[in-house]
Short mmCIF file of C-alpha atoms in Angstrom, two decimals:
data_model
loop_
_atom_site.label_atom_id
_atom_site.label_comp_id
_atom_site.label_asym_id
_atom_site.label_seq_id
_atom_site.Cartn_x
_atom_site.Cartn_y
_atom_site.Cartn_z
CA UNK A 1 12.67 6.28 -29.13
CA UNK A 2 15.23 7.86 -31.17
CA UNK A 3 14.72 5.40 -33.84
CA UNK A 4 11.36 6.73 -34.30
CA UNK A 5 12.08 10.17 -34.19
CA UNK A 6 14.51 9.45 -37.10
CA UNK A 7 12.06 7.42 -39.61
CA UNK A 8 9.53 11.09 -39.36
CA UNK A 9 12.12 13.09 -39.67
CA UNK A 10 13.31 11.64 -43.04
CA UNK A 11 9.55 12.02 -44.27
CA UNK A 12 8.47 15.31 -46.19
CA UNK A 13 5.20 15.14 -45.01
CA UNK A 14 3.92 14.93 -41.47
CA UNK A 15 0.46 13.11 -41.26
CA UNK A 16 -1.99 13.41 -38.47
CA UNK A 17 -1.33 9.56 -38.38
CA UNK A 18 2.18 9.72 -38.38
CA UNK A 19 2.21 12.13 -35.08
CA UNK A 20 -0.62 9.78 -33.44
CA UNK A 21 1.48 6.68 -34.47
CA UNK A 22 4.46 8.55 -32.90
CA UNK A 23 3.08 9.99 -29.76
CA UNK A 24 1.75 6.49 -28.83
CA UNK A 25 4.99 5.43 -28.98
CA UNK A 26 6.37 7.88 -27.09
CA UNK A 27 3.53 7.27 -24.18
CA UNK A 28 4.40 3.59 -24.06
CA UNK A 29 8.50 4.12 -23.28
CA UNK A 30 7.51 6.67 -20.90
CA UNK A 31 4.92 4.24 -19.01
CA UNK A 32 7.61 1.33 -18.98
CA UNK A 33 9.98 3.65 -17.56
CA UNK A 34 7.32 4.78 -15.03
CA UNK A 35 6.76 0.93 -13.95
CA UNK A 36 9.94 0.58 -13.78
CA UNK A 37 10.30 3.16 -11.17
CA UNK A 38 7.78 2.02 -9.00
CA UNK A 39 9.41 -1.69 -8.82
CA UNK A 40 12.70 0.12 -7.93
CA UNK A 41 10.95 2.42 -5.10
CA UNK A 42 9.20 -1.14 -4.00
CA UNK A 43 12.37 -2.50 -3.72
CA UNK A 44 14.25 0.18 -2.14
CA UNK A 45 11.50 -0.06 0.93
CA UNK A 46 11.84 -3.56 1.61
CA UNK A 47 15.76 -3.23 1.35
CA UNK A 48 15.43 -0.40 3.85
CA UNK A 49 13.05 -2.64 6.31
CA UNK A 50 15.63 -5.38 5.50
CA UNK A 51 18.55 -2.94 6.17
CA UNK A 52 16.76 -1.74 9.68
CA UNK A 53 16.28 -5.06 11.04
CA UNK A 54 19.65 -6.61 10.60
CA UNK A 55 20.99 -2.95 12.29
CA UNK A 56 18.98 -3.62 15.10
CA UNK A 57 20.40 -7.37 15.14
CA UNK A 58 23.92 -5.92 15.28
CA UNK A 59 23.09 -3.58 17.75
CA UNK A 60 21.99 -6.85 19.74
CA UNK A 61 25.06 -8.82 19.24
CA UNK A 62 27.28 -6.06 20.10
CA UNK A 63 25.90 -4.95 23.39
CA UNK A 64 26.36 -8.58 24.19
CA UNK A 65 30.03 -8.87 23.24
CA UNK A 66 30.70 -6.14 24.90
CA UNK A 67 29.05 -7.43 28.30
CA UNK A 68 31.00 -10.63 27.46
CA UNK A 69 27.12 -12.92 27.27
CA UNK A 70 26.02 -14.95 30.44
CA UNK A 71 28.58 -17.63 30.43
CA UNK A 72 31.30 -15.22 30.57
CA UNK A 73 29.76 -13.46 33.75
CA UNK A 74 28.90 -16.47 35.40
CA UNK A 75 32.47 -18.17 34.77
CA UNK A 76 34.68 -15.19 34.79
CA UNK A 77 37.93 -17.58 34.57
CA UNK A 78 41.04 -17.26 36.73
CA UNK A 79 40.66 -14.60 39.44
CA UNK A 80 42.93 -14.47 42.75
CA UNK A 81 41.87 -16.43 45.49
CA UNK A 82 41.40 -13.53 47.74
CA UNK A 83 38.68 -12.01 45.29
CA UNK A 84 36.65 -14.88 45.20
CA UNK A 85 36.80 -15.28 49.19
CA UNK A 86 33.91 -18.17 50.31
CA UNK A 87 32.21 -17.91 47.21
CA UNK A 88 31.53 -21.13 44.84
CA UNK A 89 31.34 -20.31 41.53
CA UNK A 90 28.27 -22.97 40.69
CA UNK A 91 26.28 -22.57 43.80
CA UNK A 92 22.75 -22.29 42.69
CA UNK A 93 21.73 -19.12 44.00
CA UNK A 94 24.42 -17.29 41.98
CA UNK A 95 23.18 -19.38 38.61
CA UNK A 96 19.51 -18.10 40.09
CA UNK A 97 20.89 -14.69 40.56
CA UNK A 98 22.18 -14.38 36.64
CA UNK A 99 19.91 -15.52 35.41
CA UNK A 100 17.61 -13.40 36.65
CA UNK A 101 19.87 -10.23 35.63
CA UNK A 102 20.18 -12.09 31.78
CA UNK A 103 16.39 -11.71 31.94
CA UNK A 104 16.06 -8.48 32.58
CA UNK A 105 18.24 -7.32 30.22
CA UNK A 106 16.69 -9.00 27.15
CA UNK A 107 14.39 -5.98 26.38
CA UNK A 108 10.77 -6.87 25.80
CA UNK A 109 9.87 -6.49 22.01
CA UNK A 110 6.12 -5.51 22.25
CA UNK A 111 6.80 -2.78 25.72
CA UNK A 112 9.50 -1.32 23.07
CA UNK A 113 6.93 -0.94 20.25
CA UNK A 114 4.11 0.85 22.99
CA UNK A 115 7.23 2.91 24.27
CA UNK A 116 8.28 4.44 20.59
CA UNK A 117 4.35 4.72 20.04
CA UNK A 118 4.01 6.52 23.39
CA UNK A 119 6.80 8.60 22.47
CA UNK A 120 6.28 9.15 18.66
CA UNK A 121 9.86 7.28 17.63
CA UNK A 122 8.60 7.84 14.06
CA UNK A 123 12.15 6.90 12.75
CA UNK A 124 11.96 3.31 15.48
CA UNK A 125 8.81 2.38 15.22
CA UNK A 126 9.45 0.44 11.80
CA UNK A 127 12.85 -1.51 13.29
CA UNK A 128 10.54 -2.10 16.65
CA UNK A 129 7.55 -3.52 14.62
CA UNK A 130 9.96 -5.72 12.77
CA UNK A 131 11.42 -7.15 16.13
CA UNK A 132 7.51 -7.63 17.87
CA UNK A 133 6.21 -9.26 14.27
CA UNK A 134 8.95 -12.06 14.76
CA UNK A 135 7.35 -12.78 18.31
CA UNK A 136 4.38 -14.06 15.82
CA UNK A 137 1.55 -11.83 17.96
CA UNK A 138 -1.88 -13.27 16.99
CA UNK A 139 -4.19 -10.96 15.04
CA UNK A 140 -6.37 -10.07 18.04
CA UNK A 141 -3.22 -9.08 19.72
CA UNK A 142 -1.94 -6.92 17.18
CA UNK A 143 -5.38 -5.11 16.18
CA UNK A 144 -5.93 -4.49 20.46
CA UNK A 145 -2.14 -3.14 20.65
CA UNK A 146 -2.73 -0.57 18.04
CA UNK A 147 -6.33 0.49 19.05
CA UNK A 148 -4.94 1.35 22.53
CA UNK A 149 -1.70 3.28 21.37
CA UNK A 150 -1.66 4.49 18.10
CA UNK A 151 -1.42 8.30 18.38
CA UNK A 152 -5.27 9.05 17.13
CA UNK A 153 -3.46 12.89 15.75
CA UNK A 154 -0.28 11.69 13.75
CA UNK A 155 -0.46 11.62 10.36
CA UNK A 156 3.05 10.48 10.22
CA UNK A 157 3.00 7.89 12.71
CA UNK A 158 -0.49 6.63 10.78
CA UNK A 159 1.87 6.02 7.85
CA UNK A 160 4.21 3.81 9.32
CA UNK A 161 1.61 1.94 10.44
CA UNK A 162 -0.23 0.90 6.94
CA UNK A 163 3.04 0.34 5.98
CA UNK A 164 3.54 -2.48 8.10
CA UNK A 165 0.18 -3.75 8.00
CA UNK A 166 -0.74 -6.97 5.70
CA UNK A 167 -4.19 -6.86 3.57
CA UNK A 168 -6.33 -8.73 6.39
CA UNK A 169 -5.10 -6.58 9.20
CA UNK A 170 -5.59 -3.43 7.33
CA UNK A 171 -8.91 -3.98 6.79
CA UNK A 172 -9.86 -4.69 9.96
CA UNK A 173 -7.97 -1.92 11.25
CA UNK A 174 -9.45 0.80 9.49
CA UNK A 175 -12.91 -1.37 10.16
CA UNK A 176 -12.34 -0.47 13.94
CA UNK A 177 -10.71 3.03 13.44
CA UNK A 178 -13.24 5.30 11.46
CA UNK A 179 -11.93 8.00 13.57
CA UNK A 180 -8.69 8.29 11.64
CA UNK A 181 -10.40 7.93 8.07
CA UNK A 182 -9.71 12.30 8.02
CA UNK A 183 -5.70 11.86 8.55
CA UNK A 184 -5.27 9.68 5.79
CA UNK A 185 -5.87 12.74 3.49
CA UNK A 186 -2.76 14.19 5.18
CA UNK A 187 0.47 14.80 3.24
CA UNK A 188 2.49 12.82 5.45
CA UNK A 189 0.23 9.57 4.60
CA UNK A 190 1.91 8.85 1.36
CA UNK A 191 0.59 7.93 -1.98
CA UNK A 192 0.86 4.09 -1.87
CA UNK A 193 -1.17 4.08 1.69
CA UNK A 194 -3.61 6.38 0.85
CA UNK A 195 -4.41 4.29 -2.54
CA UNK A 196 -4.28 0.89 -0.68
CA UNK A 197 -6.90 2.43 1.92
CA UNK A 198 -9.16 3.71 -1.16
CA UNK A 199 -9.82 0.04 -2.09
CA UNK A 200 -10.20 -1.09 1.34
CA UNK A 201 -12.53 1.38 1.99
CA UNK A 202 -14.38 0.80 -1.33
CA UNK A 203 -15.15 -2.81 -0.07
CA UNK A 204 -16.60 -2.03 3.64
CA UNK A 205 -20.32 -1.56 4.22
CA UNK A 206 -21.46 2.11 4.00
CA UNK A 207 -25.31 2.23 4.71
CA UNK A 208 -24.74 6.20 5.30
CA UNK A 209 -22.17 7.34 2.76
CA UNK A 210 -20.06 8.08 4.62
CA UNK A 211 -17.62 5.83 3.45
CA UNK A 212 -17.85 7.04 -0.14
CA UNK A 213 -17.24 10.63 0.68
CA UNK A 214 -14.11 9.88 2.45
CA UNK A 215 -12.81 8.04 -0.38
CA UNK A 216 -14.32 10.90 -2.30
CA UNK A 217 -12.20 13.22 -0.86
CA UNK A 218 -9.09 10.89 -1.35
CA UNK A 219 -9.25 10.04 -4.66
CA UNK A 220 -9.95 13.74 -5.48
CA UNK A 221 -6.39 14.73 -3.92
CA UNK A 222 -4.86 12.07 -5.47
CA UNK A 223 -6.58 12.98 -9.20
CA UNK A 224 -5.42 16.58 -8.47
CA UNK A 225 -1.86 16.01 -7.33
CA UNK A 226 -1.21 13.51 -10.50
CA UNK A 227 -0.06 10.40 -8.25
CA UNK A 228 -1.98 8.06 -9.43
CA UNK A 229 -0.18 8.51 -12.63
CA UNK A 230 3.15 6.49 -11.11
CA UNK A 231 1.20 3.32 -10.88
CA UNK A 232 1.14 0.42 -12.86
CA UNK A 233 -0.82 -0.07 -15.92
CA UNK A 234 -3.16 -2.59 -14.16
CA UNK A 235 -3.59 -0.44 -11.38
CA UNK A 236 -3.36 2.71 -12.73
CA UNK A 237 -6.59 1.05 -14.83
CA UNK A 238 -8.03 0.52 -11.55
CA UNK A 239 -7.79 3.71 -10.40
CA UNK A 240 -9.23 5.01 -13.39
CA UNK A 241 -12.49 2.87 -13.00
CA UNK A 242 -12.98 3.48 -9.64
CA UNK A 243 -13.05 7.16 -9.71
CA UNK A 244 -15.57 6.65 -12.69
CA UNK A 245 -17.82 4.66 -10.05
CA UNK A 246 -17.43 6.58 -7.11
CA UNK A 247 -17.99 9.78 -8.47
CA UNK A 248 -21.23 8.75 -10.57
CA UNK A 249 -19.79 9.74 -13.48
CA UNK A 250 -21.67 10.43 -17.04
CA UNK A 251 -19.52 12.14 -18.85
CA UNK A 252 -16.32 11.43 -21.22
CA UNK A 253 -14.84 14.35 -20.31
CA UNK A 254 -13.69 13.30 -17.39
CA UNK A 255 -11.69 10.93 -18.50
CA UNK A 256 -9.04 13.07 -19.89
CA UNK A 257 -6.57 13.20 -16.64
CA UNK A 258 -6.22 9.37 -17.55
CA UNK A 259 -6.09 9.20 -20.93
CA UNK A 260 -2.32 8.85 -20.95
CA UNK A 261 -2.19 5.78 -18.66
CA UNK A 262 -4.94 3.78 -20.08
CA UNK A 263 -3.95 1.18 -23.18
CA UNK A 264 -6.25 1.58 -26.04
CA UNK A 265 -8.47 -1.27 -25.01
CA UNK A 266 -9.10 -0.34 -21.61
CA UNK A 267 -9.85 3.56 -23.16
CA UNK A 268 -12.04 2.48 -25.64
CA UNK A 269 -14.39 0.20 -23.10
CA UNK A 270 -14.24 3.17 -20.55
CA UNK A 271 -15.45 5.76 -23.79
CA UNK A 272 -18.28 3.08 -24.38
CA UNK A 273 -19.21 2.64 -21.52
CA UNK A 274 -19.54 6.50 -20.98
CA UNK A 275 -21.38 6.45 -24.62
CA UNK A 276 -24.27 4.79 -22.69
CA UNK A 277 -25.22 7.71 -21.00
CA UNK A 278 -25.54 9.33 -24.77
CA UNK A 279 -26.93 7.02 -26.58
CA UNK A 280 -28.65 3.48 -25.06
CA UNK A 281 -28.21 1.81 -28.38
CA UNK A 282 -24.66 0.67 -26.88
CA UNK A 283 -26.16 -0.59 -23.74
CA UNK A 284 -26.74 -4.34 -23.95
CA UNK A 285 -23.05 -4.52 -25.63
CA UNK A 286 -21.62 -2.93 -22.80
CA UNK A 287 -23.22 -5.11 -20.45
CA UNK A 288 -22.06 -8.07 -22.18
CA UNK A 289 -18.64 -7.00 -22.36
CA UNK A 290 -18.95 -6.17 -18.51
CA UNK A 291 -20.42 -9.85 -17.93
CA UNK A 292 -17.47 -11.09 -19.66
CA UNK A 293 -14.67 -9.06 -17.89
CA UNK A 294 -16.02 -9.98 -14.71
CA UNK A 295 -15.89 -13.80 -15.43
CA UNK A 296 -12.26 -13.51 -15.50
CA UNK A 297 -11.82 -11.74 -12.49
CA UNK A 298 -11.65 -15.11 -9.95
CA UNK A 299 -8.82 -14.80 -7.73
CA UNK A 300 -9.56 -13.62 -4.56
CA UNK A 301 -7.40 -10.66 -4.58
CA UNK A 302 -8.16 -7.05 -3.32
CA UNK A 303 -7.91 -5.71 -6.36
CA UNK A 304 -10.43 -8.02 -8.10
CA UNK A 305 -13.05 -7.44 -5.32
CA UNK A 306 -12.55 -3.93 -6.03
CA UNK A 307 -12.84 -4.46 -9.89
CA UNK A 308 -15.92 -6.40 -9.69
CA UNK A 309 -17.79 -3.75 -7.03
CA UNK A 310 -16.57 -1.56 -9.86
CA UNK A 311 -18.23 -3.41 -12.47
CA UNK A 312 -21.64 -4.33 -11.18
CA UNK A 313 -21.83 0.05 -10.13
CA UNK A 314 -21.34 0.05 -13.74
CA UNK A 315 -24.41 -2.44 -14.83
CA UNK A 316 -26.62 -0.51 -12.27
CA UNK A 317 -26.01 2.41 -13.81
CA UNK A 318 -26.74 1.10 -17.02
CA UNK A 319 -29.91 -0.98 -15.78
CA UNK A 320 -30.95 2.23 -13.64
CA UNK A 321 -31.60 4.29 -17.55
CA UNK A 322 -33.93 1.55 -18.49
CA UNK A 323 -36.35 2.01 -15.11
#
């Protein structure tokens, strides 16, 4: 970046294409750094899972060094005769008996995840949902364990919770749980989450709206508070193009809050598209360009479903000028 401030410098003149040419520049270092960030903050989470499951392992392993394990309770080695009176060390209702007591200490993975819901462990639950997850709970069982013990009032704990759950179960959990659509607003519901939901949402039937004002409301928060501007370029296109659609909107003005994450070709379609509204005469080459972008968009990724929703809102709107 230096190298460019050094080539102006040396100039006499500054030209308005100079400082363009320069600003540019200037944008594009400061978006790699930004992606950069958000790779590192990706990684940093799954370390900490990673780090919070192998503590809890240790925390396993110790308890039972400590207790010396089953097979040195149930063959304690040399002991005097008089302590072990009539007693035979392998008669089978002692082996019955520890067993039994090595059973009941092994502490049950899923009753310690409904305990630290119950109790609002905020800072357990992610260690405890680690330990049930490698019990390999079916779907059903997951989606039933949470819609009987999530807290339906904590933000927080909601947090933790889309965290830890995968694309499929996500969108069947927020499917079954319009209820807590309102917390997801909340400040302790962080950015990541509360743009994940927006697409899931985006996707579900909505015959009364109600759907779209809730993601409304979201995307509004996040527009206002800047966040979206940490994303990647790919998604932080995404986000740009679905506030367009959900909000209806007409107007290149409101474009400007993502001017300085959008590369030139996604700015210029987005202006075009908005020229439409102007002037028709750019119509059937916008369609055609949204045709072609939606071709490519196969993969059956959340992100492409939510691109090519995206897209045909945008022919509609375009058809809709001609009725």
């Amino acid at each position: 970046m230096e190298n460019y401030k050094g080539v102006l410098m040396d100039r006499k003149i500054w030209d308005s294409e100079d400082v363009r040419e320069y600003l540019e520049r200037i944008i594009i270092e400061f978006q790699k750094l930004e992606d950069r960030n958000v790779f590192l903050e990706e990684e940093n989470r799954n370390l900490r899972m990673e780090n919070t499951k192998l503590y809890e392992e240790s925390k396993k392993w110790e308890s039972k060094a400590k207790e010396g394990g089953f097979f040195s309770r149930l063959f304690p080695g040399k002991k005097d005769k008089s302590d072990l009176g009539n007693t035979n060390p392998l008669d089978a209702s002692l082996v019955r008996q520890q067993l039994e007591e090595e059973w009941e200490e092994e502490e049950d993975a899923k009753e310690a995840l409904l305990e630290g819901l119950k109790a609002r462990k905020i800072e357990e639950v992610p260690g405890l949902f680690i330990q049930y997850f490698q019990e390999e709970p079916t779907k059903e069982e997951v989606l039933n364990l949470l819609q009987k013990n999530i807290p339906r009032n904590d933000p927080a704990m909601l947090n933790v919770i889309l965290g830890f759950l995968g694309e499929d179960l996500l969108h069947q959990f927020l499917t079954n749980n319009e209820d807590l659509f309102p917390l997801i607003r909340n400040k302790a519901v962080e950015f990541p989450n509360q743009w994940k939901v927006c697409k899931h949402l985006y996707l579900m039937e909505d015959p009364t709206g109600s759907i779209e004002r809730q993601i409304q409301s979201i995307l509004q928060i996040l527009t206002e508070s800047r966040d979206f501007q940490v994303l990647p370029s790919k998604e932080g296109e995404l986000f740009a193009e679905l506030f367009l659609a959900i909000f209806h909107i007409e107007d290149e003005e409101y474009l400007t809050p993502f001017v300085r994450i959008l590369k030139r070709e996604e700015l210029e379609f987005l202006k075009k598209y908005l020229s439409v509204f102007q002037d028709s005469k750019w119509a059937e080459v916008v369609l055609e360009d949204l045709k072609n972008r939606s071709w490519y968009l196969r993969d059956n990724s959340l992100s492409s479903g939510v691109k090519l929703k995206v897209y045909k809102a945008f022919m509609e709107n375009i058809e809709n000028l001609w009725e």
